[in-house]
Amino acid sequence: MAAAGGAAALFPWDRLTGAGSQAVASSLATAEAAPIVPFAHAMPLPKNLKPTSFTATSDLYEIRMQEAQVEIVKGLMSKVRTYDGTFPGPTIRATQGREVVVRQINELQVNTAVHLHGAHVLSEHDGLPMDTIVPGGERTYRYPNNQPAASLWYHDHAHHLEAENVFMGLHGLYLLTDHNERTLPLPSGPYDVPLVIRDARVEADGTLLYTRPSDCPHMLVNGKERPYFQVAARKYRFRVYNACANRYVKLRFADGIEFTQIGTDGGFLETPVQQSELLMLGGERADIVVDFSRYKVGDSVVLENPGAQSIERPEVMRFDIVRTAPDYSFVPGRLTTYPPQPTPTVERDFEIRTFPAMTINGQSYDPNRVDITAKLGTTEVWTVRNVEAPAAPGKPDFHLWHSFHTHLTYFRVLERNGKPAGTRDLGLKDTVTLGPGDTVKIAMTWGPYTGQYLYHCHQLGHSSGGQMGRIDIVA
């Protein structure tokens, strides 16, 4: 497909051509979208999925992928693709050392493949793009959970379909806990809240339309357009996900307050850091603690996206402080300890390009071609370059950003643009943001399994178009 038609054959946001057409087309398209009325919805929490059965070592689940009608924009019903009928999908809560087994049944009319993003799993359970579940078929995935606590998520990965399937609703949370997390005095229970943030385009008749990100004016949190969430005047832990298929977001509170970041993709930071803004691309997670005790009951504060286009509203959601509550939680000075970084023995270089074709190092994805062979247990340093030039002022530039993701293992960001990694790149990562012209240097140790895995851009429209490579881990 990429060879025959280039990028335009695969990207709904590239249907228009001409130097001046993007902004005009975006403005016209936005006028046809459903009206935006911020804070009309109360923010829901994704439901927790209950196991269908247990064994001595495993929790067994069953999920049916099916279409459903949901209310995304107030007063309109939209048809979506779901895991088990909910949007987002249900949350699986897992425990380190206890296996989770999920039977996925495809009742949709499209192929699917389920990838547990951030998990260390055997290749046959990783949801490789060609390991699809056909309509009417099923597949059982096994997740050993032999890794520390982290905020993971599961989503579709069927090749050429993953961006559209995720956009249409095939994503859900997978929260892995361990002994260390349970001993930390962090906000917990009802004060530990996921925020699944993504964009959308809902037409005036309720249709959820998969299109380019510059034509997606609706911003959803936990499946609702710009909701409000009632909180107590105390500390909350928020697990923030960028579940956009093709967009970056910047997140900050409208009054500029700082919050404490305690974790990222791979789990806890070693020590907490103070932040006032998050820049996140698709697939990235941030674990933060916000203290609402600085506000009075009756106050409100808006979480906004200063990365929104000029034709978009910046609001993401609103927090309403409606009561007081006792609070014995706090953020300790040390959250976890990382093992020492082994000495790297291999260095590799990667260039990511969008035009004229979706490529990494000049090649589009071929599942039968082994791009890299790495030895189990070896540590490598990768230098990854986004060679896209910045967009002209005022032009949408979402497709010029890249979000580099590795399966199987986490990495540490060593450098960004020749300088040591700063606070935006701390911790164990499986996804790293690259703006136009950016270069990052990352280090990872391959394991714990051998087999076929992937690295790719997590702007899913890019990986759908072939911006992906195969890596085989060998003994």
Short mmCIF file of C-alpha atoms in Angstrom, two decimals:
data_model
loop_
_atom_site.label_atom_id
_atom_site.label_comp_id
_atom_site.label_asym_id
_atom_site.label_seq_id
_atom_site.Cartn_x
_atom_site.Cartn_y
_atom_site.Cartn_z
CA MET A 1 0.00 0.00 0.00
CA ALA A 2 2.76 2.45 0.91
CA ALA A 3 4.68 1.68 -2.28
CA ALA A 4 1.59 2.12 -4.45
CA GLY A 5 0.18 5.27 -2.99
CA GLY A 6 2.72 6.77 -0.63
CA ALA A 7 1.70 8.46 2.58
CA ALA A 8 -1.58 9.78 1.17
CA ALA A 9 -2.89 6.24 0.69
CA LEU A 10 -2.67 5.58 4.41
CA PHE A 11 -3.30 8.89 6.14
CA PRO A 12 -6.78 10.36 6.37
CA TRP A 13 -5.26 13.76 7.22
CA ASP A 14 -3.31 13.83 3.96
CA ARG A 15 -6.28 13.65 1.60
CA LEU A 16 -5.99 17.37 0.91
CA THR A 17 -3.20 18.91 -1.13
CA GLY A 18 -2.02 22.42 -1.85
CA ALA A 19 0.09 24.76 0.23
CA GLY A 20 -2.82 26.80 1.57
CA SER A 21 -5.44 24.09 1.90
CA GLN A 22 -4.76 22.71 5.38
CA ALA A 23 -5.85 25.64 7.51
CA VAL A 24 -8.87 26.39 5.29
CA ALA A 25 -9.96 22.77 5.14
CA SER A 26 -9.45 22.38 8.87
CA SER A 27 -11.60 25.43 9.58
CA LEU A 28 -14.37 24.23 7.26
CA ALA A 29 -14.28 20.71 8.66
CA THR A 30 -14.39 21.94 12.23
CA ALA A 31 -17.55 23.91 11.46
CA GLU A 32 -19.30 20.62 10.65
CA ALA A 33 -18.32 18.98 13.91
CA ALA A 34 -20.63 18.69 16.88
CA PRO A 35 -20.73 21.86 19.00
CA ILE A 36 -18.24 21.99 21.87
CA VAL A 37 -19.74 22.78 25.27
CA PRO A 38 -17.00 22.30 27.89
CA PHE A 39 -17.76 20.69 31.23
CA ALA A 40 -21.19 19.32 30.30
CA HIS A 41 -20.22 15.78 31.39
CA ALA A 42 -19.16 14.42 34.75
CA MET A 43 -15.95 12.46 34.17
CA PRO A 44 -16.54 8.71 34.56
CA LEU A 45 -14.00 6.18 35.76
CA PRO A 46 -13.27 3.15 33.55
CA LYS A 47 -14.88 0.06 35.02
CA ASN A 48 -12.69 -2.63 36.58
CA LEU A 49 -12.92 -5.97 34.80
CA LYS A 50 -13.59 -8.97 37.03
CA PRO A 51 -11.87 -12.31 36.36
CA THR A 52 -14.09 -15.08 35.06
CA SER A 53 -12.12 -17.61 37.10
CA PHE A 54 -8.90 -18.20 39.03
CA THR A 55 -6.18 -20.80 39.36
CA ALA A 56 -3.47 -21.05 41.98
CA THR A 57 -1.18 -18.88 39.83
CA SER A 58 -3.40 -17.04 37.33
CA ASP A 59 -6.39 -14.74 36.92
CA LEU A 60 -8.50 -15.53 33.84
CA TYR A 61 -10.45 -12.88 31.92
CA GLU A 62 -12.68 -12.81 28.86
CA ILE A 63 -13.15 -9.74 26.66
CA ARG A 64 -15.42 -9.41 23.64
CA MET A 65 -14.49 -6.82 21.04
CA GLN A 66 -17.79 -5.39 19.84
CA GLU A 67 -19.46 -2.27 18.54
CA ALA A 68 -21.40 -0.10 20.98
CA GLN A 69 -23.29 3.19 21.07
CA VAL A 70 -21.89 5.65 23.62
CA GLU A 71 -22.43 9.30 24.50
CA ILE A 72 -19.13 11.14 23.88
CA VAL A 73 -20.58 14.59 23.23
CA LYS A 74 -23.57 15.53 25.37
CA GLY A 75 -26.84 14.54 23.72
CA LEU A 76 -25.29 12.58 20.82
CA MET A 77 -24.78 8.84 20.46
CA SER A 78 -21.67 7.60 18.64
CA LYS A 79 -20.86 4.15 17.30
CA VAL A 80 -17.47 2.95 18.56
CA ARG A 81 -15.33 -0.19 18.61
CA THR A 82 -14.88 -1.42 22.13
CA TYR A 83 -13.40 -3.96 24.46
CA ASP A 84 -16.39 -5.42 26.30
CA GLY A 85 -18.77 -2.63 25.32
CA THR A 86 -17.13 0.25 27.21
CA PHE A 87 -15.28 3.32 25.96
CA PRO A 88 -12.44 3.25 26.98
CA GLY A 89 -12.21 -0.48 27.60
CA PRO A 90 -12.36 -1.99 31.08
CA THR A 91 -9.37 -1.80 33.42
CA ILE A 92 -7.48 -4.97 34.29
CA ARG A 93 -5.76 -4.84 37.68
CA ALA A 94 -2.79 -7.17 37.92
CA THR A 95 -0.28 -8.10 40.63
CA GLN A 96 3.42 -8.70 40.16
CA GLY A 97 4.19 -12.42 40.06
CA ARG A 98 0.62 -13.47 39.28
CA GLU A 99 -0.20 -14.34 35.67
CA VAL A 100 -3.11 -12.76 33.81
CA VAL A 101 -4.72 -14.78 31.00
CA VAL A 102 -7.09 -12.90 28.65
CA ARG A 103 -9.31 -14.58 26.09
CA GLN A 104 -10.02 -11.96 23.41
CA ILE A 105 -13.03 -12.64 21.14
CA ASN A 106 -13.40 -10.54 17.99
CA GLU A 107 -17.05 -9.72 17.29
CA LEU A 108 -16.13 -6.77 15.05
CA GLN A 109 -16.01 -6.64 11.26
CA VAL A 110 -12.28 -5.82 11.12
CA ASN A 111 -9.10 -7.68 11.99
CA THR A 112 -7.58 -6.93 15.39
CA ALA A 113 -4.46 -7.76 17.40
CA VAL A 114 -4.07 -6.92 21.09
CA HIS A 115 -0.78 -5.45 22.35
CA LEU A 116 -0.17 -4.92 26.07
CA HIS A 117 1.91 -1.76 25.83
CA GLY A 118 4.80 -1.71 28.29
CA ALA A 119 4.58 -5.38 29.26
CA HIS A 120 7.39 -7.92 29.20
CA VAL A 121 5.77 -10.88 27.44
CA LEU A 122 6.67 -13.73 25.14
CA SER A 123 6.59 -12.87 21.44
CA GLU A 124 3.52 -14.98 20.71
CA HIS A 125 1.56 -12.93 23.26
CA ASP A 126 2.84 -9.50 22.23
CA GLY A 127 0.12 -8.78 19.65
CA LEU A 128 2.39 -8.61 16.61
CA PRO A 129 0.81 -6.80 13.63
CA MET A 130 0.36 -9.97 11.58
CA ASP A 131 -0.88 -12.12 14.49
CA THR A 132 -4.41 -10.93 13.86
CA ILE A 133 -7.74 -12.10 15.21
CA VAL A 134 -10.11 -12.27 12.25
CA PRO A 135 -13.80 -11.37 12.64
CA GLY A 136 -15.44 -14.22 14.50
CA GLY A 137 -12.07 -15.49 15.77
CA GLU A 138 -10.42 -15.44 19.17
CA ARG A 139 -6.98 -15.57 20.75
CA THR A 140 -5.72 -16.11 24.29
CA TYR A 141 -2.95 -13.86 25.61
CA ARG A 142 -0.81 -14.69 28.64
CA TYR A 143 0.87 -11.95 30.69
CA PRO A 144 3.36 -13.15 33.35
CA ASN A 145 3.61 -9.78 35.18
CA ASN A 146 7.20 -10.39 36.23
CA GLN A 147 8.06 -6.69 36.37
CA PRO A 148 7.60 -3.79 38.80
CA ALA A 149 4.41 -1.78 39.22
CA ALA A 150 3.51 0.38 36.23
CA SER A 151 0.58 1.99 34.45
CA LEU A 152 0.29 -0.08 31.27
CA TRP A 153 -2.43 -0.13 28.64
CA TYR A 154 -3.70 -2.54 26.02
CA HIS A 155 -4.66 -1.47 22.52
CA ASP A 156 -5.03 -2.70 18.98
CA HIS A 157 -1.95 -3.42 16.84
CA ALA A 158 -3.31 -4.98 13.61
CA HIS A 159 -1.12 -3.70 10.78
CA HIS A 160 -2.59 -0.89 8.65
CA LEU A 161 -5.54 -0.82 11.08
CA GLU A 162 -4.06 0.03 14.49
CA ALA A 163 -4.49 3.81 14.21
CA GLU A 164 -8.13 3.62 13.14
CA ASN A 165 -8.97 0.84 15.61
CA VAL A 166 -7.45 2.74 18.54
CA PHE A 167 -9.11 5.98 17.43
CA MET A 168 -12.46 4.20 17.23
CA GLY A 169 -12.11 2.91 20.80
CA LEU A 170 -9.90 -0.19 21.07
CA HIS A 171 -7.84 0.84 24.10
CA GLY A 172 -8.05 0.06 27.81
CA LEU A 173 -5.97 0.27 31.00
CA TYR A 174 -3.86 -2.39 32.67
CA LEU A 175 -2.65 -1.37 36.14
CA LEU A 176 0.13 -3.54 37.55
CA THR A 177 0.93 -3.29 41.24
CA ASP A 178 3.66 -4.76 43.46
CA HIS A 179 4.72 -4.88 47.11
CA ASN A 180 6.71 -1.65 46.87
CA GLU A 181 3.75 0.32 45.55
CA ARG A 182 1.47 -1.04 48.28
CA THR A 183 3.88 0.15 50.99
CA LEU A 184 4.18 3.72 49.67
CA PRO A 185 2.01 6.34 51.44
CA LEU A 186 0.64 7.73 48.19
CA PRO A 187 -3.01 8.67 47.56
CA SER A 188 -4.91 5.44 46.97
CA GLY A 189 -8.38 3.98 46.53
CA PRO A 190 -10.79 6.68 45.31
CA TYR A 191 -7.91 9.16 45.28
CA ASP A 192 -5.94 7.17 42.66
CA VAL A 193 -7.59 8.16 39.37
CA PRO A 194 -6.75 7.42 35.70
CA LEU A 195 -7.03 10.22 33.14
CA VAL A 196 -7.16 8.77 29.61
CA ILE A 197 -6.73 11.80 27.35
CA ARG A 198 -7.31 11.70 23.60
CA ASP A 199 -8.70 13.74 20.76
CA ALA A 200 -11.70 12.91 18.56
CA ARG A 201 -13.95 14.22 15.85
CA VAL A 202 -17.66 13.79 16.51
CA GLU A 203 -19.92 14.97 13.69
CA ALA A 204 -23.14 16.88 14.29
CA ASP A 205 -25.08 13.62 13.86
CA GLY A 206 -22.91 11.84 16.46
CA THR A 207 -20.65 9.98 14.02
CA LEU A 208 -17.14 9.39 15.39
CA LEU A 209 -15.04 10.09 12.30
CA TYR A 210 -11.48 8.87 11.94
CA THR A 211 -9.63 11.74 10.31
CA ARG A 212 -6.47 13.80 10.57
CA PRO A 213 -5.64 15.20 14.02
CA SER A 214 -5.86 18.82 12.84
CA ASP A 215 -9.57 18.16 12.20
CA CYS A 216 -10.25 16.62 15.63
CA PRO A 217 -11.52 19.48 17.84
CA HIS A 218 -12.99 17.34 20.62
CA MET A 219 -10.79 16.50 23.60
CA LEU A 220 -11.88 13.49 25.64
CA VAL A 221 -10.98 12.36 29.13
CA ASN A 222 -12.11 8.84 30.03
CA GLY A 223 -14.34 8.88 26.95
CA LYS A 224 -16.21 12.14 27.57
CA GLU A 225 -15.79 15.51 25.86
CA ARG A 226 -14.02 18.02 28.19
CA PRO A 227 -15.63 16.73 31.42
CA TYR A 228 -15.57 18.03 34.97
CA PHE A 229 -14.45 15.98 37.96
CA GLN A 230 -15.42 16.67 41.55
CA VAL A 231 -12.56 16.37 44.03
CA ALA A 232 -11.92 16.89 47.73
CA ALA A 233 -9.47 19.49 49.02
CA ARG A 234 -6.65 16.96 49.43
CA LYS A 235 -3.99 15.11 47.39
CA TYR A 236 -4.87 12.93 44.40
CA ARG A 237 -2.76 10.59 42.32
CA PHE A 238 -3.53 10.85 38.59
CA ARG A 239 -2.29 8.30 36.07
CA VAL A 240 -2.20 10.38 32.88
CA TYR A 241 -2.30 8.64 29.50
CA ASN A 242 -1.94 10.14 26.05
CA ALA A 243 -4.17 7.73 24.13
CA CYS A 244 -4.30 9.91 21.00
CA ALA A 245 -3.68 8.02 17.80
CA ASN A 246 -1.83 10.89 16.15
CA ARG A 247 -1.40 13.96 18.37
CA TYR A 248 0.82 15.42 21.06
CA VAL A 249 -0.64 17.30 24.03
CA LYS A 250 0.83 19.74 26.49
CA LEU A 251 -0.84 19.72 29.88
CA ARG A 252 -0.79 22.37 32.58
CA PHE A 253 -3.17 23.87 35.09
CA ALA A 254 -4.61 27.20 33.99
CA ASP A 255 -3.43 28.93 37.17
CA GLY A 256 0.12 27.62 36.74
CA ILE A 257 0.28 25.46 39.88
CA GLU A 258 3.01 22.86 40.17
CA PHE A 259 2.38 19.18 40.70
CA THR A 260 4.63 16.30 41.68
CA GLN A 261 5.59 13.70 39.08
CA ILE A 262 6.19 10.31 40.64
CA GLY A 263 6.27 8.00 37.63
CA THR A 264 6.42 7.51 33.90
CA ASP A 265 5.95 4.70 31.35
CA GLY A 266 7.93 2.06 33.22
CA GLY A 267 6.71 2.82 36.73
CA PHE A 268 7.99 4.97 39.57
CA LEU A 269 10.78 7.50 39.31
CA GLU A 270 13.55 6.94 41.83
CA THR A 271 12.80 10.36 43.36
CA PRO A 272 9.85 12.69 42.71
CA VAL A 273 10.21 15.89 40.67
CA GLN A 274 8.17 19.09 40.57
CA GLN A 275 6.62 19.96 37.23
CA SER A 276 4.31 22.64 35.90
CA GLU A 277 3.74 21.20 32.40
CA LEU A 278 3.77 17.82 30.66
CA LEU A 279 4.50 17.27 26.97
CA MET A 280 3.18 13.86 25.92
CA LEU A 281 2.88 12.01 22.62
CA GLY A 282 0.79 8.95 21.89
CA GLY A 283 1.55 6.05 24.21
CA GLU A 284 3.32 8.06 26.91
CA ARG A 285 2.19 7.94 30.52
CA ALA A 286 2.87 10.23 33.47
CA ASP A 287 2.05 9.50 37.11
CA ILE A 288 1.46 12.71 39.08
CA VAL A 289 0.23 13.86 42.47
CA VAL A 290 -1.85 17.06 42.67
CA ASP A 291 -2.63 18.73 46.00
CA PHE A 292 -6.05 20.39 45.89
CA SER A 293 -5.82 21.48 49.56
CA ARG A 294 -4.44 24.81 48.26
CA TYR A 295 -7.99 25.59 47.05
CA LYS A 296 -11.16 26.43 48.95
CA VAL A 297 -14.36 24.42 48.68
CA GLY A 298 -16.27 25.97 45.78
CA ASP A 299 -13.15 26.71 43.72
CA SER A 300 -12.44 25.20 40.32
CA VAL A 301 -9.27 24.78 38.28
CA VAL A 302 -8.99 23.89 34.58
CA LEU A 303 -6.45 21.50 33.07
CA GLU A 304 -5.59 22.94 29.65
CA ASN A 305 -3.62 22.07 26.55
CA PRO A 306 -1.42 24.99 25.44
CA GLY A 307 -0.45 22.78 22.49
CA ALA A 308 -3.95 23.13 21.01
CA GLN A 309 -4.32 24.71 17.58
CA SER A 310 -5.39 28.33 17.38
CA ILE A 311 -8.81 27.22 16.09
CA GLU A 312 -9.32 24.83 19.04
CA ARG A 313 -10.40 25.35 22.61
CA PRO A 314 -7.53 24.78 25.08
CA GLU A 315 -9.58 23.23 27.91
CA VAL A 316 -9.07 19.52 28.62
CA MET A 317 -11.13 19.14 31.80
CA ARG A 318 -12.14 20.99 34.97
CA PHE A 319 -11.60 20.00 38.59
CA ASP A 320 -14.27 21.22 41.02
CA ILE A 321 -13.33 21.29 44.72
CA VAL A 322 -16.57 20.32 46.43
CA ARG A 323 -15.63 19.07 49.91
CA THR A 324 -12.92 18.56 52.48
CA ALA A 325 -11.49 15.16 53.38
CA PRO A 326 -8.82 13.82 55.72
CA ASP A 327 -5.50 13.18 54.04
CA TYR A 328 -2.72 11.07 55.52
CA SER A 329 -0.96 10.50 52.20
CA PHE A 330 2.36 12.04 51.21
CA VAL A 331 5.03 11.65 48.56
CA PRO A 332 8.20 10.16 50.03
CA GLY A 333 11.64 11.33 48.99
CA ARG A 334 12.49 7.95 47.43
CA LEU A 335 10.00 5.87 45.49
CA THR A 336 12.11 3.01 44.10
CA THR A 337 15.67 2.05 43.18
CA TYR A 338 16.81 1.21 39.67
CA PRO A 339 19.47 -1.42 39.00
CA PRO A 340 22.77 -0.06 37.68
CA GLN A 341 22.89 0.61 33.96
CA PRO A 342 25.10 -2.06 32.32
CA THR A 343 27.90 -1.02 30.00
CA PRO A 344 26.61 -0.88 26.41
CA THR A 345 28.34 -3.05 23.82
CA VAL A 346 26.34 -2.07 20.69
CA GLU A 347 25.43 1.30 19.19
CA ARG A 348 22.83 1.86 16.47
CA ASP A 349 21.46 4.86 14.58
CA PHE A 350 17.91 5.47 13.38
CA GLU A 351 16.35 8.15 11.18
CA ILE A 352 12.57 8.58 11.11
CA ARG A 353 10.91 10.09 8.03
CA THR A 354 7.28 10.70 7.12
CA PHE A 355 7.65 11.89 3.53
CA PRO A 356 7.76 10.70 0.81
CA ALA A 357 7.04 7.44 2.67
CA MET A 358 6.72 6.20 6.27
CA THR A 359 10.21 4.87 6.99
CA ILE A 360 12.80 4.14 9.63
CA ASN A 361 16.30 4.15 8.12
CA GLY A 362 14.75 4.38 4.68
CA GLN A 363 12.64 1.23 4.97
CA SER A 364 8.96 0.61 5.59
CA TYR A 365 7.81 -2.32 7.69
CA ASP A 366 8.11 -5.79 6.24
CA PRO A 367 7.16 -8.53 8.75
CA ASN A 368 9.33 -11.02 6.87
CA ARG A 369 12.45 -8.86 7.04
CA VAL A 370 14.60 -8.90 10.17
CA ASP A 371 15.88 -5.35 10.61
CA ILE A 372 17.89 -5.95 13.78
CA THR A 373 19.20 -9.04 15.56
CA ALA A 374 20.12 -8.43 19.19
CA LYS A 375 21.47 -10.82 21.79
CA LEU A 376 19.54 -11.54 24.95
CA GLY A 377 20.98 -9.62 27.89
CA THR A 378 23.08 -7.18 25.85
CA THR A 379 22.86 -3.44 26.44
CA GLU A 380 22.62 -1.16 23.42
CA VAL A 381 22.64 2.59 22.86
CA TRP A 382 20.37 3.89 20.09
CA THR A 383 20.57 7.36 18.59
CA VAL A 384 17.17 8.24 17.14
CA ARG A 385 16.73 11.27 14.87
CA ASN A 386 13.52 12.94 13.74
CA VAL A 387 14.63 14.46 10.46
CA GLU A 388 11.35 16.33 9.82
CA ALA A 389 11.70 20.10 9.49
CA PRO A 390 9.47 22.29 11.68
CA ALA A 391 6.20 23.41 10.12
CA ALA A 392 5.66 26.93 8.91
CA PRO A 393 4.16 29.27 11.54
CA GLY A 394 0.45 28.69 11.93
CA LYS A 395 0.43 25.34 10.18
CA PRO A 396 -0.70 22.15 11.97
CA ASP A 397 2.41 20.05 12.64
CA PHE A 398 1.14 16.94 14.45
CA HIS A 399 2.36 14.63 11.67
CA LEU A 400 5.91 16.06 11.94
CA TRP A 401 6.33 14.78 15.51
CA HIS A 402 7.35 11.22 16.31
CA SER A 403 6.93 9.04 19.37
CA PHE A 404 9.54 6.28 19.35
CA HIS A 405 8.44 3.07 21.08
CA THR A 406 10.21 -0.22 21.83
CA HIS A 407 8.44 -3.46 22.67
CA LEU A 408 9.67 -5.98 25.29
CA THR A 409 11.93 -3.72 27.36
CA TYR A 410 12.26 -0.27 28.86
CA PHE A 411 15.00 2.21 28.08
CA ARG A 412 16.59 5.23 29.71
CA VAL A 413 16.99 8.50 27.88
CA LEU A 414 20.66 9.51 28.06
CA GLU A 415 20.71 12.66 25.93
CA ARG A 416 18.37 14.99 24.09
CA ASN A 417 19.86 17.17 21.34
CA GLY A 418 23.37 16.61 22.66
CA LYS A 419 22.59 17.54 26.27
CA PRO A 420 21.99 15.24 29.27
CA ALA A 421 18.37 14.19 29.66
CA GLY A 422 16.28 16.63 31.69
CA THR A 423 13.19 16.23 33.84
CA ARG A 424 10.90 15.54 30.86
CA ASP A 425 12.89 12.36 30.06
CA LEU A 426 13.43 10.90 33.52
CA GLY A 427 12.70 7.33 34.52
CA LEU A 428 12.19 4.07 32.70
CA LYS A 429 10.57 4.74 29.34
CA ASP A 430 9.09 2.70 26.53
CA THR A 431 8.07 5.73 24.46
CA VAL A 432 9.99 8.95 23.88
CA THR A 433 8.88 12.19 22.22
CA LEU A 434 10.81 13.63 19.27
CA GLY A 435 9.79 17.03 17.97
CA PRO A 436 10.86 18.12 14.47
CA GLY A 437 14.66 18.04 14.28
CA ASP A 438 15.11 16.35 17.67
CA THR A 439 17.73 13.69 18.39
CA VAL A 440 17.62 11.46 21.46
CA LYS A 441 20.06 8.86 22.71
CA ILE A 442 18.54 5.94 24.63
CA ALA A 443 19.97 2.84 26.32
CA MET A 444 18.22 -0.49 26.84
CA THR A 445 19.07 -4.06 27.86
CA TRP A 446 17.29 -6.68 25.74
CA GLY A 447 15.24 -9.25 27.58
CA PRO A 448 13.82 -11.03 29.43
CA TYR A 449 12.69 -13.18 26.46
CA THR A 450 13.91 -14.18 23.03
CA GLY A 451 11.73 -13.93 19.93
CA GLN A 452 10.35 -11.44 17.42
CA TYR A 453 9.47 -7.93 18.61
CA LEU A 454 8.99 -4.40 17.26
CA TYR A 455 10.19 -0.84 17.43
CA HIS A 456 8.08 1.87 15.80
CA CYS A 457 6.65 5.36 15.91
CA HIS A 458 3.70 5.51 18.29
CA GLN A 459 2.01 8.19 16.25
CA LEU A 460 -0.12 5.24 15.18
CA GLY A 461 -0.91 6.65 11.77
CA HIS A 462 2.83 6.48 11.15
CA SER A 463 3.22 2.87 12.26
CA SER A 464 0.10 1.98 10.27
CA GLY A 465 1.88 3.39 7.26
CA GLY A 466 5.01 1.34 7.82
CA GLN A 467 7.14 3.39 10.23
CA MET A 468 8.08 0.25 12.10
CA GLY A 469 10.88 -2.30 12.26
CA ARG A 470 11.36 -5.88 13.37
CA ILE A 471 13.91 -6.84 16.00
CA ASP A 472 14.68 -10.48 16.80
CA ILE A 473 16.15 -11.22 20.22
CA VAL A 474 18.31 -14.34 20.14
CA ALA A 475 20.04 -16.40 22.80
#
